[in-house]
Coordinates of C-alpha atoms in Angstrom, one line a residue:
M1 CA 47.2 131.6 52.7
A2 CA 46.9 130.3 56.2
M3 CA 47.2 126.5 56.8
R4 CA 45.9 124.5 59.7
Q5 CA 48.4 122.8 62.0
T6 CA 47.8 119.1 61.9
P7 CA 49.8 117.3 64.7
L8 CA 50.7 113.7 64.6
T9 CA 49.4 111.9 67.7
C10 CA 51.6 109.1 69.2
S11 CA 49.7 106.9 71.5
G12 CA 50.8 103.8 73.4
H13 CA 51.4 105.2 76.9
T14 CA 48.7 104.6 79.5
R15 CA 49.6 107.4 82.0
P16 CA 50.9 111.0 81.8
V17 CA 54.0 111.7 79.7
V18 CA 56.3 113.7 81.8
D19 CA 59.6 114.0 79.9
L20 CA 60.9 113.6 76.4
A21 CA 64.3 114.0 74.6
F22 CA 65.6 113.9 71.1
S23 CA 68.9 112.4 70.0
G24 CA 71.3 114.2 67.7
I25 CA 71.0 113.6 63.9
T26 CA 72.5 110.2 63.0
P27 CA 73.0 108.4 59.7
Y28 CA 69.6 106.8 60.4
G29 CA 67.7 110.0 61.2
Y30 CA 67.0 111.2 64.7
F31 CA 65.1 109.5 67.6
L32 CA 62.8 110.5 70.4
I33 CA 62.5 108.9 73.8
S34 CA 59.5 109.5 76.2
A35 CA 59.3 109.0 80.0
C36 CA 55.9 108.2 81.4
K37 CA 54.3 107.4 84.7
D38 CA 53.3 104.0 83.4
G39 CA 57.0 103.0 83.9
K40 CA 57.5 102.1 80.2
P41 CA 59.7 104.5 78.3
M42 CA 59.3 104.3 74.6
L43 CA 61.7 104.9 71.7
R44 CA 60.4 106.4 68.4
Q45 CA 61.6 107.6 65.0
G46 CA 61.9 111.3 65.6
D47 CA 60.5 112.7 62.4
T48 CA 57.5 110.5 62.1
G49 CA 56.7 109.3 65.6
D50 CA 56.8 105.7 64.5
W51 CA 57.2 103.4 67.5
I52 CA 60.5 101.4 67.6
G53 CA 60.5 99.8 71.0
T54 CA 59.6 99.9 74.7
F55 CA 62.2 99.6 77.5
L56 CA 60.8 97.2 80.1
G57 CA 62.3 96.8 83.5
H58 CA 61.3 99.7 85.8
K59 CA 58.9 99.0 88.7
G60 CA 57.7 102.5 89.1
A61 CA 56.9 105.7 87.3
V62 CA 59.7 106.9 84.9
W63 CA 60.3 110.7 85.5
G64 CA 63.2 111.3 83.2
A65 CA 64.6 109.9 80.0
T66 CA 67.4 110.8 77.6
L67 CA 69.4 109.5 74.6
N68 CA 73.0 110.0 73.9
K69 CA 74.0 112.0 70.9
D70 CA 74.2 109.1 68.4
A71 CA 71.2 107.3 69.8
T72 CA 73.1 104.2 70.7
K73 CA 72.4 104.5 74.5
A74 CA 69.3 105.5 76.5
A75 CA 69.1 106.4 80.2
T76 CA 66.0 106.6 82.4
A77 CA 65.2 107.9 85.9
A78 CA 62.4 106.3 87.9
A79 CA 60.4 106.2 91.1
D80 CA 61.7 102.7 91.9
F81 CA 64.9 104.4 93.3
T82 CA 67.0 103.5 90.2
A83 CA 68.4 104.9 87.0
K84 CA 68.9 102.5 84.2
V85 CA 71.2 102.6 81.1
W86 CA 70.0 100.8 78.0
D87 CA 71.3 99.7 74.7
A88 CA 69.1 101.8 72.4
V89 CA 69.7 99.6 69.4
S90 CA 68.9 96.2 70.9
G91 CA 66.7 97.4 73.8
D92 CA 68.8 95.5 76.3
E93 CA 69.3 96.8 79.8
L94 CA 73.0 97.5 80.3
M95 CA 73.0 98.5 84.0
T96 CA 70.9 99.5 86.9
L97 CA 72.2 102.3 89.2
A98 CA 70.7 102.1 92.7
H99 CA 69.7 105.3 94.5
K100 CA 68.4 106.1 97.9
H101 CA 65.3 107.9 96.7
I102 CA 63.2 108.7 93.6
V103 CA 65.4 109.6 90.6
K104 CA 64.1 112.5 88.5
T105 CA 66.7 113.3 85.9
V106 CA 69.5 111.7 83.8
D107 CA 72.0 113.2 81.3
F108 CA 74.9 111.7 79.3
T109 CA 78.2 113.5 78.7
Q110 CA 79.0 114.1 75.0
D111 CA 81.3 111.1 74.9
S112 CA 78.6 108.9 76.7
N113 CA 81.2 107.8 79.2
Y114 CA 79.5 109.4 82.2
L115 CA 75.9 109.7 83.4
L116 CA 74.7 112.5 85.7
T117 CA 71.6 111.8 87.9
G118 CA 69.6 113.8 90.4
G119 CA 66.4 113.3 92.4
Q120 CA 64.6 113.5 95.7
D121 CA 67.6 112.9 97.9
K122 CA 69.0 116.3 96.8
L123 CA 72.3 114.9 95.6
L124 CA 73.9 115.0 92.1
R125 CA 75.7 111.8 91.2
I126 CA 78.2 111.2 88.4
Y127 CA 78.6 107.6 87.3
D128 CA 81.5 106.4 85.3
L129 CA 79.8 104.0 82.9
N130 CA 83.0 102.2 82.1
K131 CA 83.3 101.3 85.8
P132 CA 79.7 100.6 86.8
E133 CA 80.8 98.8 90.0
A134 CA 82.6 102.0 91.3
D135 CA 80.8 104.4 93.6
P136 CA 79.6 107.6 91.9
K137 CA 81.0 111.0 92.7
E138 CA 78.4 113.0 94.7
I139 CA 77.8 116.7 94.8
S140 CA 75.7 118.1 97.7
G141 CA 74.3 121.6 98.2
H142 CA 70.7 121.5 97.0
T143 CA 68.1 122.0 99.7
S144 CA 65.2 120.3 98.0
G145 CA 64.6 117.5 95.5
I146 CA 66.5 118.0 92.2
K147 CA 64.1 118.2 89.2
K148 CA 66.6 118.6 86.4
A149 CA 70.4 118.2 86.0
L150 CA 72.3 118.8 82.7
W151 CA 75.9 118.8 81.6
C152 CA 77.0 122.1 80.0
S153 CA 80.1 124.0 78.6
E154 CA 81.4 120.8 77.0
D155 CA 80.9 118.8 80.2
K156 CA 83.1 121.1 82.2
Q157 CA 80.1 122.4 84.2
I158 CA 76.8 121.1 85.5
L159 CA 73.4 122.9 85.7
S160 CA 70.8 121.7 88.2
A161 CA 67.4 122.9 89.4
D162 CA 65.5 122.1 92.5
D163 CA 62.2 123.7 93.6
K164 CA 63.2 127.4 93.5
T165 CA 66.9 127.4 92.8
V166 CA 69.1 126.9 89.7
R167 CA 72.8 126.1 90.4
L168 CA 75.9 126.1 88.3
W169 CA 78.7 123.7 89.3
D170 CA 82.3 123.2 88.3
H171 CA 82.8 119.5 87.3
A172 CA 86.6 119.5 88.1
T173 CA 86.3 120.9 91.6
M174 CA 82.7 119.7 92.3
T175 CA 81.9 123.1 93.8
E176 CA 79.1 125.6 93.2
V177 CA 80.0 128.5 91.0
K178 CA 76.8 130.5 91.1
S179 CA 73.1 130.1 91.8
L180 CA 69.8 131.8 90.8
N181 CA 66.8 132.0 93.2
F182 CA 63.2 132.3 92.1
N183 CA 60.1 133.3 94.1
M184 CA 58.1 130.3 92.7
S185 CA 58.7 126.8 91.7
V186 CA 61.0 126.1 88.7
S187 CA 59.0 123.9 86.3
S188 CA 61.6 123.1 83.6
M189 CA 65.1 123.8 82.3
E190 CA 66.7 123.4 78.8
Y191 CA 70.3 124.0 77.9
I192 CA 71.2 125.2 74.4
P193 CA 74.9 124.5 73.7
E194 CA 75.1 126.8 70.6
G195 CA 75.3 130.2 72.3
E196 CA 75.3 128.7 75.9
I197 CA 71.7 129.6 76.6
L198 CA 69.7 128.3 79.5
V199 CA 65.9 128.3 79.2
I200 CA 64.0 128.3 82.6
T201 CA 60.3 128.2 83.2
Y202 CA 58.5 129.2 86.4
G203 CA 54.9 130.3 86.9
R204 CA 53.9 132.1 83.7
S205 CA 57.5 133.2 82.9
I206 CA 59.9 131.9 80.3
A207 CA 63.4 133.2 81.1
F208 CA 66.6 133.0 79.2
H209 CA 70.0 133.2 81.0
S210 CA 73.6 132.7 80.0
A211 CA 74.6 129.2 80.9
V212 CA 78.1 130.4 81.6
S213 CA 77.4 133.2 84.0
L214 CA 73.6 132.7 84.8
D215 CA 73.2 136.4 83.9
P216 CA 69.7 137.2 82.5
I217 CA 69.3 137.6 78.7
K218 CA 65.5 138.2 78.4
S219 CA 62.2 136.8 79.6
F220 CA 58.6 136.5 78.3
E221 CA 55.3 136.2 80.1
A222 CA 52.7 133.6 78.9
P223 CA 48.9 133.7 79.4
A224 CA 48.9 130.6 81.5
T225 CA 51.2 128.6 83.9
I226 CA 54.0 127.1 81.8
N227 CA 55.5 123.7 82.5
S228 CA 58.1 123.5 79.7
A229 CA 59.6 125.6 77.0
S230 CA 62.1 124.9 74.1
L231 CA 64.2 127.2 71.9
H232 CA 64.5 126.5 68.2
P233 CA 68.0 125.5 67.1
E234 CA 68.3 128.6 65.0
K235 CA 67.0 130.7 67.9
E236 CA 64.2 132.1 65.7
F237 CA 61.3 130.7 67.8
L238 CA 60.5 129.3 71.1
V239 CA 57.5 127.0 72.0
A240 CA 56.0 126.5 75.4
G241 CA 53.1 124.5 76.9
G242 CA 51.5 124.3 80.3
E243 CA 48.3 124.1 82.3
D244 CA 45.8 125.4 79.8
F245 CA 46.4 122.5 77.3
K246 CA 47.8 124.9 74.7
L247 CA 51.1 125.2 72.9
Y248 CA 52.4 128.7 72.3
K249 CA 54.9 129.7 69.7
Y250 CA 56.8 133.0 70.1
D251 CA 59.3 135.0 68.1
Y252 CA 62.5 134.8 70.1
N253 CA 63.7 138.2 69.2
S254 CA 60.6 140.3 69.7
G255 CA 58.7 138.1 72.1
E256 CA 55.5 138.3 69.9
E257 CA 53.1 135.4 70.2
L258 CA 53.0 134.0 66.7
E259 CA 50.6 131.0 67.1
S260 CA 48.8 129.0 69.7
Y261 CA 47.4 125.5 69.3
K262 CA 45.2 123.3 71.4
G263 CA 45.5 119.6 70.7
H264 CA 46.0 117.8 74.0
F265 CA 43.3 116.9 76.4
G266 CA 45.3 117.7 79.5
P267 CA 48.1 119.9 80.8
I268 CA 51.3 119.8 78.8
H269 CA 54.3 118.6 80.8
C270 CA 57.2 118.7 78.3
V271 CA 58.0 120.2 74.9
R272 CA 61.2 120.0 72.8
F273 CA 62.3 121.0 69.3
S274 CA 63.8 118.3 67.1
P275 CA 67.5 118.7 66.4
D276 CA 66.8 119.9 62.8
G277 CA 64.2 122.4 64.1
E278 CA 61.5 121.1 61.6
L279 CA 59.1 120.0 64.4
Y280 CA 58.6 120.0 68.1
A281 CA 57.2 117.3 70.3
S282 CA 54.9 117.7 73.3
G283 CA 54.0 115.2 76.1
S284 CA 50.9 115.6 78.2
E285 CA 48.8 114.5 81.1
D286 CA 46.5 112.9 78.5
G287 CA 49.1 110.1 77.9
T288 CA 50.0 111.1 74.4
L289 CA 52.9 112.7 72.5
R290 CA 52.1 115.0 69.7
L291 CA 54.5 116.1 66.9
W292 CA 53.9 119.7 65.5
Q293 CA 55.3 121.3 62.4
T294 CA 57.5 124.4 62.9
V295 CA 56.5 125.6 59.4
V296 CA 53.0 124.5 58.8
G297 CA 52.3 123.1 55.4
K298 CA 55.9 122.0 54.6
T299 CA 56.3 118.5 53.2
Y300 CA 58.3 116.7 55.9
G301 CA 58.1 113.3 57.6
L302 CA 54.5 112.1 57.3
W303 CA 53.3 115.5 56.4
K304 CA 52.6 116.2 52.7
C305 CA 51.3 119.4 51.4
V306 CA 48.8 118.9 48.6
L307 CA 47.4 121.9 46.7
P308 CA 44.0 121.4 44.9
E309 CA 43.9 121.4 41.1
E310 CA 43.4 124.9 39.7
D311 CA 40.6 123.8 37.4
S312 CA 38.9 121.5 39.8
G313 CA 36.5 124.1 41.1
D314 CA 37.6 123.4 44.7
L315 CA 38.3 126.1 47.1
A316 CA 42.0 127.0 47.0
K317 CA 42.6 125.6 50.5
P318 CA 45.8 123.6 51.0
K319 CA 45.5 120.5 53.1
I320 CA 47.8 118.2 54.8
S321 CA 47.7 114.6 53.6
F322 CA 49.6 111.5 54.6
P323 CA 51.2 108.9 52.2
E324 CA 49.2 105.8 51.7
T325 CA 52.1 103.8 52.7
A326 CA 52.1 105.1 56.3
E327 CA 50.2 102.1 57.7
E328 CA 52.4 99.7 55.6
E329 CA 55.5 101.4 57.0
L330 CA 54.2 101.0 60.5
E331 CA 53.5 97.3 59.9
E332 CA 57.1 96.9 58.5
I333 CA 58.5 98.5 61.6
A334 CA 56.4 96.3 63.8
S335 CA 57.5 93.2 62.0
E336 CA 61.2 94.3 62.1
N337 CA 60.9 94.8 65.8
S338 CA 58.8 91.7 66.6
D339 CA 61.6 90.3 68.6
S340 CA 62.0 93.6 70.5
I341 CA 61.2 94.2 74.1
D342 CA 57.5 94.9 73.6
S343 CA 55.6 93.5 70.5
S344 CA 52.6 95.8 70.8
T345 CA 52.7 98.7 68.3
P346 CA 51.2 102.0 69.5
E347 CA 49.5 103.8 66.7
V348 CA 50.5 107.1 65.1
K349 CA 47.7 109.0 63.7
A350 CA 46.9 112.5 62.4

């Protein structure tokens, strides 16, 4: 019996959402941060989309955002020529790292002691967060603006992407190990530590490479230009979104398209699976994030599967309902965070 996908819509941003990232699973659940051209990155509860707080301080579009593994710190990259590090519990700004051009990407090491940044000045920078006054280490070699930079191989190596090149660097020697060249612009890159897999999107292609050797594993072609793709933690599925406003779900092993959904009202800029694989989040030109169930109809987060009574005479059509307490929960969260950085509570709706 087929069930209809009912995404949760997380509003609150006023411009396109261009990046998002999940934390790891913590004793308090997992969390989601979003980067937006409105310059106001937001933190949410990952499984429900409930707004927790907004990080205020950037003076330009925020292009990149990330959380450390235990969601105690956040980092953001912005068009105001800075990267900022935040206390993700209190919302306080911990440090501002000045750059010479627009910053596009930020990533913490696993121990949260170092921050990797990249941007329009074509340089990778590594900041020691325990010595914020010290100059960062710099790695040069890219020939165009850096779109994404990620730690890999237990922080021993770095992966970075500019317009048409993906490069692998050795952290200890600060030298390039290998590079991949593409005939069109690379739109996104995701690193999967379990199995050392690198997911790269360019044009309509979704390509999988070894993160250790950059050797190709497999690739799929989508019906439209793809801006972002994400691999399920169990490597069963992958999801992708792009210029046709649709989200596509594929079987990772066979490449078969399993489902496609249209919910956004603009191109999709970013998509990521949650750390438990139960949902995936998408961010769009339309200014919203949406949360989608991996297994439609499963009771999880705010989704509750309700089957009609057998003797009610209703059509046997499952539906997704939401607990009556959802609005009350949101109000509680708003009151708990009333002394947070931003007191306005964006809505989460089905």
